[in-house]
mmCIF file of C-alpha atoms and ligand atoms in Angstrom:
data_model
loop_
_atom_site.group_PDB
_atom_site.id
_atom_site.type_symbol
_atom_site.label_atom_id
_atom_site.label_comp_id
_atom_site.label_asym_id
_atom_site.label_seq_id
_atom_site.Cartn_x
_atom_site.Cartn_y
_atom_site.Cartn_z
ATOM 1 C CA MET A 1 2.329 41.549 24.386
ATOM 2 C CA ASP A 2 3.934 41.747 20.955
ATOM 3 C CA GLN A 3 3.865 38.468 19.133
ATOM 4 C CA PRO A 4 6.279 37.557 16.372
ATOM 5 C CA ALA A 5 4.692 37.913 12.910
ATOM 6 C CA ILE A 6 4.941 34.187 12.348
ATOM 7 C CA VAL A 7 2.253 33.505 14.977
ATOM 8 C CA SER A 8 -0.450 35.381 13.079
ATOM 9 C CA GLU A 9 0.802 33.968 9.774
ATOM 10 C CA VAL A 10 0.486 30.410 11.134
ATOM 11 C CA MET A 11 -2.994 31.126 12.538
ATOM 12 C CA ALA A 12 -4.098 32.556 9.189
ATOM 13 C CA ALA A 13 -2.751 29.540 7.295
ATOM 14 C CA LEU A 14 -4.470 27.123 9.697
ATOM 15 C CA ASN A 15 -7.738 28.995 9.353
ATOM 16 C CA ARG A 16 -7.515 28.773 5.553
ATOM 17 C CA VAL A 17 -7.239 24.967 5.732
ATOM 18 C CA LEU A 18 -9.398 24.015 8.717
ATOM 19 C CA PRO A 19 -13.185 24.137 9.078
ATOM 20 C CA SER A 20 -14.586 26.705 11.509
ATOM 21 C CA GLN A 21 -15.845 24.199 14.101
ATOM 22 C CA ARG A 22 -13.721 23.948 17.272
ATOM 23 C CA PRO A 23 -12.024 22.131 18.867
ATOM 24 C CA ILE A 24 -10.143 20.275 16.146
ATOM 25 C CA ALA A 25 -8.252 17.237 17.423
ATOM 26 C CA LEU A 26 -4.767 16.280 16.262
ATOM 27 C CA HIS A 27 -6.062 13.040 14.820
ATOM 28 C CA GLU A 28 -9.424 11.351 15.184
ATOM 29 C CA PRO A 29 -10.873 8.275 13.505
ATOM 30 C CA LYS A 30 -13.466 8.186 10.743
ATOM 31 C CA PHE A 31 -16.074 5.411 10.661
ATOM 32 C CA GLY A 32 -17.748 5.537 7.284
ATOM 33 C CA GLY A 33 -17.970 1.948 6.082
ATOM 34 C CA ASN A 34 -19.013 -1.458 7.375
ATOM 35 C CA GLU A 35 -17.985 -0.814 11.010
ATOM 36 C CA TRP A 36 -21.507 -1.058 12.475
ATOM 37 C CA GLN A 37 -22.375 -4.138 10.428
ATOM 38 C CA TYR A 38 -19.225 -6.085 11.322
ATOM 39 C CA VAL A 39 -19.297 -5.174 15.028
ATOM 40 C CA LYS A 40 -23.012 -6.047 15.167
ATOM 41 C CA ASN A 41 -22.171 -9.402 13.624
ATOM 42 C CA CYS A 42 -19.787 -10.064 16.558
ATOM 43 C CA LEU A 43 -22.514 -9.214 19.073
ATOM 44 C CA ASP A 44 -25.188 -11.188 17.216
ATOM 45 C CA THR A 45 -23.038 -14.309 16.983
ATOM 46 C CA GLY A 46 -21.377 -13.994 20.409
ATOM 47 C CA TRP A 47 -17.886 -14.087 18.821
ATOM 48 C CA VAL A 48 -16.428 -11.039 20.533
ATOM 49 C CA SER A 49 -13.242 -12.362 22.058
ATOM 50 C CA SER A 50 -9.914 -13.891 21.139
ATOM 51 C CA SER A 51 -11.048 -16.119 18.323
ATOM 52 C CA GLY A 52 -13.419 -15.602 15.422
ATOM 53 C CA SER A 53 -13.415 -15.096 11.690
ATOM 54 C CA HIS A 54 -12.728 -11.348 11.694
ATOM 55 C CA VAL A 55 -9.263 -11.886 13.162
ATOM 56 C CA SER A 56 -8.087 -14.105 10.319
ATOM 57 C CA ARG A 57 -9.793 -11.903 7.714
ATOM 58 C CA PHE A 58 -8.108 -8.825 9.189
ATOM 59 C CA GLU A 59 -4.726 -10.577 9.046
ATOM 60 C CA GLN A 60 -5.366 -11.572 5.421
ATOM 61 C CA LEU A 61 -6.351 -7.980 4.512
ATOM 62 C CA LEU A 62 -3.179 -6.696 6.186
ATOM 63 C CA GLN A 63 -1.078 -9.166 4.207
ATOM 64 C CA ASP A 64 -2.775 -8.178 0.956
ATOM 65 C CA PHE A 65 -2.409 -4.481 1.651
ATOM 66 C CA THR A 66 1.210 -4.433 2.873
ATOM 67 C CA GLY A 67 2.528 -7.292 0.751
ATOM 68 C CA ALA A 68 3.916 -8.934 3.907
ATOM 69 C CA PRO A 69 3.588 -12.722 3.596
ATOM 70 C CA TYR A 70 2.551 -12.955 7.270
ATOM 71 C CA ALA A 71 0.641 -10.632 9.595
ATOM 72 C CA VAL A 72 -0.237 -11.532 13.197
ATOM 73 C CA ALA A 73 -2.846 -9.304 14.856
ATOM 74 C CA VAL A 74 -2.253 -8.379 18.520
ATOM 75 C CA VAL A 75 -3.792 -6.178 21.238
ATOM 76 C CA ASN A 76 -1.738 -3.057 20.525
ATOM 77 C CA GLY A 77 1.387 -1.742 18.842
ATOM 78 C CA THR A 78 3.415 -1.889 22.047
ATOM 79 C CA ALA A 79 2.662 -5.610 22.461
ATOM 80 C CA ALA A 80 3.626 -6.104 18.800
ATOM 81 C CA LEU A 81 7.006 -4.489 19.510
ATOM 82 C CA HIS A 82 7.483 -6.533 22.686
ATOM 83 C CA ILE A 83 6.967 -9.836 20.867
ATOM 84 C CA ALA A 84 8.913 -8.736 17.761
ATOM 85 C CA LEU A 85 11.936 -7.865 19.910
ATOM 86 C CA GLN A 86 11.714 -11.130 21.803
ATOM 87 C CA LEU A 87 11.620 -13.014 18.471
ATOM 88 C CA ALA A 88 14.556 -10.937 17.239
ATOM 89 C CA GLY A 89 16.546 -12.466 20.107
ATOM 90 C CA VAL A 90 16.561 -9.570 22.578
ATOM 91 C CA ARG A 91 17.390 -10.984 26.012
ATOM 92 C CA PRO A 92 17.992 -9.386 29.432
ATOM 93 C CA GLY A 93 21.160 -7.299 29.373
ATOM 94 C CA ASP A 94 21.150 -6.726 25.596
ATOM 95 C CA GLU A 95 21.296 -3.227 24.164
ATOM 96 C CA VAL A 96 18.853 -2.246 21.430
ATOM 97 C CA ILE A 97 19.380 0.844 19.289
ATOM 98 C CA THR A 98 16.290 3.036 19.006
ATOM 99 C CA PRO A 99 15.554 6.663 18.073
ATOM 100 C CA ALA A 100 15.670 9.311 20.810
ATOM 101 C CA LEU A 101 12.845 10.947 18.836
ATOM 102 C CA SER A 102 10.055 8.380 19.104
ATOM 103 C CA PHE A 103 6.965 7.528 21.086
ATOM 104 C CA VAL A 104 7.846 5.979 24.461
ATOM 105 C CA ALA A 105 6.441 2.561 23.413
ATOM 106 C CA THR A 106 9.532 1.816 21.305
ATOM 107 C CA ALA A 107 11.904 2.152 24.267
ATOM 108 C CA ASN A 108 9.440 0.560 26.703
ATOM 109 C CA ALA A 109 9.188 -2.604 24.583
ATOM 110 C CA ILE A 110 12.976 -2.967 24.827
ATOM 111 C CA SER A 111 12.747 -2.664 28.615
ATOM 112 C CA TYR A 112 9.954 -5.271 28.782
ATOM 113 C CA CYS A 113 12.484 -7.736 27.280
ATOM 114 C CA GLY A 114 15.016 -6.758 29.941
ATOM 115 C CA GLY A 115 16.990 -4.903 27.281
ATOM 116 C CA ILE A 116 18.613 -1.488 27.508
ATOM 117 C CA PRO A 117 17.609 1.207 25.007
ATOM 118 C CA HIS A 118 20.582 2.842 23.271
ATOM 119 C CA PHE A 119 19.499 6.079 21.614
ATOM 120 C CA MET A 120 20.366 7.179 18.074
ATOM 121 C CA ASP A 121 20.046 10.527 16.343
ATOM 122 C CA SER A 122 17.580 11.651 13.659
ATOM 123 C CA GLU A 123 18.023 13.232 10.237
ATOM 124 C CA SER A 124 16.018 16.200 9.054
ATOM 125 C CA ALA A 125 15.451 14.704 5.565
ATOM 126 C CA THR A 126 13.140 11.974 6.947
ATOM 127 C CA LEU A 127 12.503 12.980 10.615
ATOM 128 C CA GLY A 128 13.576 9.373 11.278
ATOM 129 C CA ALA A 129 16.879 7.953 12.469
ATOM 130 C CA ASN A 130 20.060 8.552 10.489
ATOM 131 C CA PRO A 131 21.754 5.325 9.291
ATOM 132 C CA VAL A 132 24.912 7.156 8.136
ATOM 133 C CA ALA A 133 25.464 8.744 11.555
ATOM 134 C CA LEU A 134 24.707 5.406 13.232
ATOM 135 C CA ALA A 135 27.180 3.507 11.011
ATOM 136 C CA GLU A 136 29.920 6.010 11.882
ATOM 137 C CA TYR A 137 29.091 5.753 15.575
ATOM 138 C CA LEU A 138 29.101 1.947 15.498
ATOM 139 C CA SER A 139 32.482 1.959 13.734
ATOM 140 C CA ASP A 140 33.725 3.728 16.864
ATOM 141 C CA ILE A 141 32.005 1.837 19.650
ATOM 142 C CA ALA A 142 31.058 -1.601 18.278
ATOM 143 C CA ARG A 143 33.084 -4.770 17.928
ATOM 144 C CA VAL A 144 31.775 -7.842 16.107
ATOM 145 C CA SER A 145 32.951 -11.120 17.581
ATOM 146 C CA SER A 146 31.766 -14.524 16.254
ATOM 147 C CA GLY A 147 28.841 -12.807 14.542
ATOM 148 C CA VAL A 148 27.697 -11.007 17.712
ATOM 149 C CA CYS A 149 27.998 -7.239 17.931
ATOM 150 C CA PHE A 150 29.233 -5.840 21.274
ATOM 151 C CA ASN A 151 29.314 -2.349 22.698
ATOM 152 C CA ARG A 152 33.044 -2.008 23.540
ATOM 153 C CA ILE A 153 32.278 0.600 26.203
ATOM 154 C CA THR A 154 29.637 -1.309 28.204
ATOM 155 C CA GLY A 155 30.675 -4.827 27.162
ATOM 156 C CA ARG A 156 27.033 -5.707 26.466
ATOM 157 C CA PRO A 157 25.722 -7.274 23.245
ATOM 158 C CA LEU A 158 24.117 -4.877 20.783
ATOM 159 C CA ARG A 159 21.296 -7.057 19.541
ATOM 160 C CA ALA A 160 18.909 -5.097 17.338
ATOM 161 C CA VAL A 161 18.045 -1.748 15.747
ATOM 162 C CA ILE A 162 14.505 -0.329 15.616
ATOM 163 C CA PRO A 163 14.151 2.476 13.088
ATOM 164 C CA MET A 164 10.742 4.147 13.199
ATOM 165 C CA HIS A 165 8.854 5.774 10.315
ATOM 166 C CA THR A 166 8.163 9.130 11.955
ATOM 167 C CA PHE A 167 4.663 10.600 11.500
ATOM 168 C CA GLY A 168 4.287 8.239 8.528
ATOM 169 C CA HIS A 169 7.424 9.307 6.620
ATOM 170 C CA PRO A 170 9.637 6.385 5.572
ATOM 171 C CA VAL A 171 13.045 6.263 7.248
ATOM 172 C CA ALA A 172 16.158 5.613 5.077
ATOM 173 C CA ILE A 173 15.639 1.882 5.474
ATOM 174 C CA ASP A 174 18.236 0.772 2.880
ATOM 175 C CA GLY A 175 20.968 2.280 5.029
ATOM 176 C CA PHE A 176 19.697 0.348 8.044
ATOM 177 C CA LEU A 177 19.511 -2.923 6.101
ATOM 178 C CA GLU A 178 23.139 -2.489 5.047
ATOM 179 C CA LEU A 179 24.462 -1.600 8.491
ATOM 180 C CA CYS A 180 22.483 -4.355 10.221
ATOM 181 C CA ASN A 181 24.079 -6.878 7.837
ATOM 182 C CA ARG A 182 27.517 -5.399 8.385
ATOM 183 C CA PHE A 183 27.299 -5.365 12.201
ATOM 184 C CA GLY A 184 25.200 -8.511 12.714
ATOM 185 C CA LEU A 185 22.202 -6.668 14.182
ATOM 186 C CA ALA A 186 18.550 -7.684 13.869
ATOM 187 C CA LEU A 187 16.370 -5.114 12.097
ATOM 188 C CA VAL A 188 12.914 -4.530 13.590
ATOM 189 C CA GLU A 189 10.833 -1.720 12.035
ATOM 190 C CA ASP A 190 8.436 0.305 14.138
ATOM 191 C CA ALA A 191 5.876 1.046 11.425
ATOM 192 C CA ALA A 192 3.156 2.018 13.941
ATOM 193 C CA GLU A 193 2.576 5.333 12.157
ATOM 194 C CA SER A 194 3.244 4.310 8.564
ATOM 195 C CA LEU A 195 0.453 2.022 7.354
ATOM 196 C CA GLY A 196 0.054 3.100 3.718
ATOM 197 C CA SER A 197 3.625 4.489 3.406
ATOM 198 C CA TYR A 198 6.106 3.135 0.883
ATOM 199 C CA TYR A 199 9.882 3.244 0.547
ATOM 200 C CA GLY A 200 10.337 2.889 -3.211
ATOM 201 C CA ASN A 201 7.361 0.732 -4.056
ATOM 202 C CA ARG A 202 7.637 -1.522 -1.021
ATOM 203 C CA HIS A 203 5.463 -1.049 2.054
ATOM 204 C CA THR A 204 7.173 0.113 5.254
ATOM 205 C CA GLY A 205 7.436 -2.557 7.935
ATOM 206 C CA THR A 206 8.304 -5.304 5.411
ATOM 207 C CA PHE A 207 12.064 -4.701 5.116
ATOM 208 C CA GLY A 208 13.295 -5.925 8.484
ATOM 209 C CA LEU A 209 13.241 -9.326 10.141
ATOM 210 C CA LEU A 210 9.978 -8.149 11.711
ATOM 211 C CA GLY A 211 7.851 -5.005 11.481
ATOM 212 C CA THR A 212 5.097 -3.730 13.753
ATOM 213 C CA LEU A 213 1.904 -1.735 13.212
ATOM 214 C CA SER A 214 -0.493 0.058 15.573
ATOM 215 C CA PHE A 215 -4.246 0.557 15.220
ATOM 216 C CA ASN A 216 -4.696 2.813 18.231
ATOM 217 C CA GLY A 217 -7.523 5.359 18.027
ATOM 218 C CA ASN A 218 -5.214 8.095 16.722
ATOM 219 C CA LYS A 219 -3.554 6.090 13.944
ATOM 220 C CA ILE A 220 -4.497 6.073 10.249
ATOM 221 C CA ILE A 221 -6.901 3.164 10.767
ATOM 222 C CA THR A 222 -8.128 2.005 14.164
ATOM 223 C CA THR A 223 -9.414 -1.135 15.859
ATOM 224 C CA GLY A 224 -10.009 0.795 19.097
ATOM 225 C CA GLY A 225 -6.737 -0.627 20.340
ATOM 226 C CA GLY A 226 -4.711 -3.027 18.264
ATOM 227 C CA GLY A 227 -1.495 -3.822 16.498
ATOM 228 C CA ALA A 228 0.157 -6.348 14.217
ATOM 229 C CA ILE A 229 3.469 -8.062 13.630
ATOM 230 C CA LEU A 230 4.606 -8.337 9.992
ATOM 231 C CA THR A 231 7.255 -10.778 8.802
ATOM 232 C CA ASN A 232 8.474 -12.612 5.701
ATOM 233 C CA ASP A 233 9.458 -15.601 7.813
ATOM 234 C CA LYS A 234 6.893 -18.354 8.310
ATOM 235 C CA GLY A 235 8.609 -19.736 11.421
ATOM 236 C CA LEU A 236 8.675 -16.331 13.094
ATOM 237 C CA ALA A 237 5.006 -15.780 12.218
ATOM 238 C CA GLN A 238 4.088 -19.111 13.809
ATOM 239 C CA GLN A 239 6.081 -18.248 16.930
ATOM 240 C CA ALA A 240 4.458 -14.798 17.069
ATOM 241 C CA LYS A 241 1.013 -16.370 16.955
ATOM 242 C CA HIS A 242 1.971 -18.958 19.588
ATOM 243 C CA LEU A 243 3.551 -16.487 22.022
ATOM 244 C CA THR A 244 0.605 -14.079 21.741
ATOM 245 C CA THR A 245 -1.946 -16.831 22.469
ATOM 246 C CA THR A 246 -0.447 -17.781 25.873
ATOM 247 C CA ALA A 247 1.769 -20.416 24.155
ATOM 248 C CA LYS A 248 -1.179 -22.800 24.347
ATOM 249 C CA THR A 249 -0.588 -26.177 22.750
ATOM 250 C CA ASN A 250 -3.049 -27.259 20.101
ATOM 251 C CA HIS A 251 -5.521 -29.744 21.606
ATOM 252 C CA ARG A 252 -9.306 -29.966 21.599
ATOM 253 C CA TRP A 253 -9.714 -29.741 25.396
ATOM 254 C CA THR A 254 -6.401 -29.848 27.240
ATOM 255 C CA PHE A 255 -5.199 -26.526 28.697
ATOM 256 C CA SER A 256 -1.462 -26.832 28.307
ATOM 257 C CA HIS A 257 1.238 -24.276 27.526
ATOM 258 C CA ASP A 258 4.769 -25.095 26.417
ATOM 259 C CA GLN A 259 6.529 -21.831 27.317
ATOM 260 C CA LEU A 260 5.970 -18.425 28.921
ATOM 261 C CA GLY A 261 3.357 -16.839 26.665
ATOM 262 C CA TYR A 262 1.251 -13.693 26.603
ATOM 263 C CA ASN A 263 -2.441 -12.923 26.274
ATOM 264 C CA TYR A 264 -1.838 -10.537 23.384
ATOM 265 C CA ARG A 265 -4.260 -11.765 20.678
ATOM 266 C CA LEU A 266 -6.511 -9.134 19.118
ATOM 267 C CA PRO A 267 -10.176 -9.751 20.103
ATOM 268 C CA ASN A 268 -12.596 -10.507 17.257
ATOM 269 C CA ILE A 269 -14.683 -7.399 17.974
ATOM 270 C CA ASN A 270 -11.622 -5.188 17.467
ATOM 271 C CA ALA A 271 -10.643 -7.090 14.320
ATOM 272 C CA ALA A 272 -14.188 -6.519 12.986
ATOM 273 C CA LEU A 273 -13.600 -2.786 13.256
ATOM 274 C CA GLY A 274 -10.192 -3.274 11.619
ATOM 275 C CA CYS A 275 -11.655 -5.083 8.602
ATOM 276 C CA ALA A 276 -14.143 -2.277 8.004
ATOM 277 C CA GLN A 277 -11.400 0.351 8.402
ATOM 278 C CA LEU A 278 -8.920 -1.383 6.117
ATOM 279 C CA GLU A 279 -11.586 -1.662 3.400
ATOM 280 C CA GLN A 280 -11.552 2.170 3.336
ATOM 281 C CA ILE A 281 -7.836 2.815 3.494
ATOM 282 C CA SER A 282 -7.299 3.921 -0.103
ATOM 283 C CA GLY A 283 -9.922 6.642 0.397
ATOM 284 C CA PHE A 284 -8.284 7.655 3.697
ATOM 285 C CA LEU A 285 -4.872 7.886 2.029
ATOM 286 C CA ALA A 286 -6.234 9.981 -0.839
ATOM 287 C CA ALA A 287 -7.941 12.340 1.628
ATOM 288 C CA LYS A 288 -4.686 12.654 3.594
ATOM 289 C CA ARG A 289 -2.766 13.629 0.454
ATOM 290 C CA ARG A 290 -5.389 16.246 -0.395
ATOM 291 C CA LEU A 291 -5.175 17.655 3.140
ATOM 292 C CA ALA A 292 -1.353 17.703 2.971
ATOM 293 C CA ALA A 293 -1.513 19.504 -0.387
ATOM 294 C CA ARG A 294 -3.862 22.135 1.055
ATOM 295 C CA TYR A 295 -1.573 22.630 4.068
ATOM 296 C CA HIS A 296 1.419 22.986 1.722
ATOM 297 C CA GLU A 297 -0.352 25.623 -0.302
ATOM 298 C CA ALA A 298 -1.568 27.536 2.757
ATOM 299 C CA PHE A 299 1.866 27.504 4.420
ATOM 300 C CA SER A 300 3.879 28.319 1.286
ATOM 301 C CA SER A 301 3.577 32.041 2.067
ATOM 302 C CA VAL A 302 4.502 31.692 5.759
ATOM 303 C CA SER A 303 8.021 32.976 6.291
ATOM 304 C CA ASP A 304 10.417 31.269 8.726
ATOM 305 C CA ALA A 305 8.580 27.927 8.783
ATOM 306 C CA THR A 306 8.284 25.047 6.326
ATOM 307 C CA LEU A 307 5.814 22.219 6.017
ATOM 308 C CA PHE A 308 7.576 18.849 5.905
ATOM 309 C CA SER A 309 7.306 16.875 2.629
ATOM 310 C CA GLU A 310 7.676 13.149 2.039
ATOM 311 C CA PRO A 311 11.317 12.087 1.481
ATOM 312 C CA PRO A 312 12.372 11.679 -2.177
ATOM 313 C CA GLY A 313 11.664 8.205 -3.565
ATOM 314 C CA CYS A 314 9.044 7.582 -0.874
ATOM 315 C CA ARG A 315 5.282 7.800 -0.662
ATOM 316 C CA SER A 316 4.094 8.863 2.804
ATOM 317 C CA ASN A 317 0.675 8.343 4.328
ATOM 318 C CA TYR A 318 0.935 11.874 5.813
ATOM 319 C CA TRP A 319 -0.394 10.510 9.085
ATOM 320 C CA LEU A 320 0.517 13.825 10.696
ATOM 321 C CA ASN A 321 1.349 17.076 8.936
ATOM 322 C CA THR A 322 4.453 18.630 10.457
ATOM 323 C CA LEU A 323 5.423 22.294 10.457
ATOM 324 C CA LEU A 324 9.133 22.973 11.049
ATOM 325 C CA LEU A 325 10.378 26.354 12.233
ATOM 326 C CA ASP A 326 13.402 27.383 10.168
ATOM 327 C CA GLN A 327 15.273 28.199 13.415
ATOM 328 C CA PRO A 328 14.994 26.177 16.640
ATOM 329 C CA SER A 329 13.168 28.187 19.302
ATOM 330 C CA GLU A 330 11.544 26.655 22.353
ATOM 331 C CA SER A 331 9.876 29.934 23.272
ATOM 332 C CA LEU A 332 8.378 30.474 19.808
ATOM 333 C CA LEU A 333 7.206 26.861 19.749
ATOM 334 C CA ASP A 334 5.564 27.395 23.150
ATOM 335 C CA THR A 335 3.839 30.537 21.898
ATOM 336 C CA LEU A 336 2.535 28.691 18.826
ATOM 337 C CA LEU A 337 1.303 25.765 20.947
ATOM 338 C CA GLU A 338 -0.340 28.175 23.375
ATOM 339 C CA THR A 339 -2.035 30.267 20.685
ATOM 340 C CA THR A 340 -3.309 27.390 18.548
ATOM 341 C CA ASN A 341 -4.552 25.291 21.485
ATOM 342 C CA GLU A 342 -6.214 28.388 22.963
ATOM 343 C CA GLU A 343 -8.123 28.691 19.673
ATOM 344 C CA GLY A 344 -9.190 25.030 19.812
ATOM 345 C CA ILE A 345 -6.698 23.889 17.174
ATOM 346 C CA LEU A 346 -5.041 21.038 19.026
ATOM 347 C CA THR A 347 -1.502 21.149 17.615
ATOM 348 C CA ARG A 348 1.146 19.073 19.390
ATOM 349 C CA PRO A 349 4.944 19.170 19.769
ATOM 350 C CA ALA A 350 7.293 16.229 19.203
ATOM 351 C CA TRP A 351 7.529 13.692 22.024
ATOM 352 C CA THR A 352 9.865 14.594 24.871
ATOM 353 C CA LEU A 353 13.100 12.973 23.718
ATOM 354 C CA MET A 354 13.607 9.558 25.305
ATOM 355 C CA HIS A 355 16.901 10.397 27.044
ATOM 356 C CA HIS A 356 15.144 13.265 28.840
ATOM 357 C CA LEU A 357 12.643 10.862 30.490
ATOM 358 C CA PRO A 358 13.583 9.841 34.050
ATOM 359 C CA MET A 359 13.612 6.082 33.387
ATOM 360 C CA TYR A 360 15.874 6.442 30.343
ATOM 361 C CA ALA A 361 18.124 9.312 31.449
ATOM 362 C CA THR A 362 21.156 7.098 32.076
ATOM 363 C CA CYS A 363 20.864 4.902 28.970
ATOM 364 C CA PRO A 364 23.720 4.871 26.460
ATOM 365 C CA LYS A 365 23.330 7.239 23.520
ATOM 366 C CA MET A 366 25.175 8.757 20.608
ATOM 367 C CA HIS A 367 25.344 12.519 20.127
ATOM 368 C CA LEU A 368 21.811 13.657 19.392
ATOM 369 C CA PRO A 369 22.124 17.140 17.841
ATOM 370 C CA VAL A 370 19.501 16.650 15.112
ATOM 371 C CA ALA A 371 16.887 15.110 17.432
ATOM 372 C CA GLU A 372 17.447 17.977 19.905
ATOM 373 C CA ASP A 373 17.149 20.507 17.084
ATOM 374 C CA LEU A 374 13.988 18.947 15.603
ATOM 375 C CA ALA A 375 12.305 18.869 19.019
ATOM 376 C CA LYS A 376 12.715 22.672 19.168
ATOM 377 C CA ARG A 377 11.335 23.238 15.658
ATOM 378 C CA LEU A 378 8.515 20.781 15.267
ATOM 379 C CA LEU A 379 4.769 21.389 15.472
ATOM 380 C CA ASN A 380 2.258 18.747 14.390
ATOM 381 C CA LEU A 381 -0.982 20.001 12.862
ATOM 382 C CA PRO A 382 -4.488 18.475 12.984
ATOM 383 C CA SER A 383 -4.475 15.771 10.309
ATOM 384 C CA SER A 384 -7.664 13.706 10.570
ATOM 385 C CA VAL A 385 -9.187 12.245 7.421
ATOM 386 C CA LEU A 386 -12.444 13.891 8.576
ATOM 387 C CA LEU A 387 -11.011 17.363 7.977
ATOM 388 C CA GLU A 388 -10.777 16.684 4.274
ATOM 389 C CA SER A 389 -14.259 15.175 3.947
ATOM 390 C CA ILE A 390 -15.863 18.027 5.909
ATOM 391 C CA ASP A 391 -14.358 20.842 3.911
ATOM 392 C CA GLY A 392 -13.199 19.149 0.756
HETATM 393 C C1 PLP Y 1 1.393 4.374 18.337
HETATM 394 C C2 PLP Y 1 2.802 3.977 18.393
HETATM 395 C C3 PLP Y 1 3.221 2.737 18.931
HETATM 396 C C4 PLP Y 1 2.314 1.700 19.533
HETATM 397 O O1 PLP Y 1 1.262 2.208 20.156
HETATM 398 P P1 PLP Y 1 0.019 1.427 20.790
HETATM 399 O O2 PLP Y 1 -0.741 2.563 21.362
HETATM 400 O O3 PLP Y 1 0.559 0.480 21.806
HETATM 401 O O4 PLP Y 1 -0.739 0.704 19.713
HETATM 402 C C5 PLP Y 1 4.565 2.428 18.877
HETATM 403 N N1 PLP Y 1 5.462 3.261 18.338
HETATM 404 C C6 PLP Y 1 5.102 4.440 17.789
HETATM 405 C C7 PLP Y 1 6.143 5.281 17.173
HETATM 406 C C8 PLP Y 1 3.777 4.841 17.820
HETATM 407 O O5 PLP Y 1 3.438 6.027 17.289
#
């Protein structure tokens, strides 16, 4: 069968950048530092579980690296979002505005609080949500009464907005700060993919009331599974720690709990891995920029597709490198996915948009033309740090 020219051009560009070994995963971790030593220390001392010195060191390293005054380590990024939303005041029956183009965890965390996801559109300049389009939409459908924002159509409170820094690229967070102030909405940032990404010179995840990180195996650093809640607010940080440690009251031997809590604390053995990984992050980020630069060079000659670049005024971690077809085409995207995966180059599409999933099909949403368009143009390329060290 005749293939469009772009398919062989993309394969040639990928082969120029990638080593010859196959398969090549979308994103895999690199363990090149003190991982063995720190994990061995947990086993040698018996401190493997939910307390131990690596947890507080990991939190301190996260604070130092992101500039957030408080970081609370938890079992995964989804749990971080769940607790952050609860602390942002999301209660059953509240609506929370979240991107249609995101990983399912963002919408799921809203549902865990009994909230209702309300989907917003993206912008092609950042791949994240569009604050200008959202502000216009809210001017139409929202009403602020005694400081609480309501959806005039459903009558439910609109409680919070969760912009997400897509594939590591900072969203237009200033626009969200402004509109959250104007409409009385809490701002929670899903920074799961953007550790090491900056909007201006400030780290993503530190602008909102709360921000969340993920250290899943496919993220820029990993603890196996893990996450963190970032905040500038001491009271919220204390509540986050309390809620994630089963809301246990502080006593030498009494087992008592003063509210409904969660067993969400990051185990020491995972934090040990996290400390070793975070010690290496500047090297990881440099390798990612070199890989992105090589992809940009290799794809500059490919017609009808463009490699996405960090938004102006931002510094991205380039967690994933994204190729965008100039024209939306589901069939061409399918052909590219088929061809690359067949060759052992494990490219991936965008997530199925949230409003197309069965459990979220009836949720409220604004018009989503850009998210729909991006989903038909977007191909993520293998982006592991390892790829740079192997070939670089
Ligand atoms: C990875 C990720 C999360 C959280 O994932 P966990 O696997 O629970 O750590 C949340 N949101 C986005 C956008 C993510 O990419």
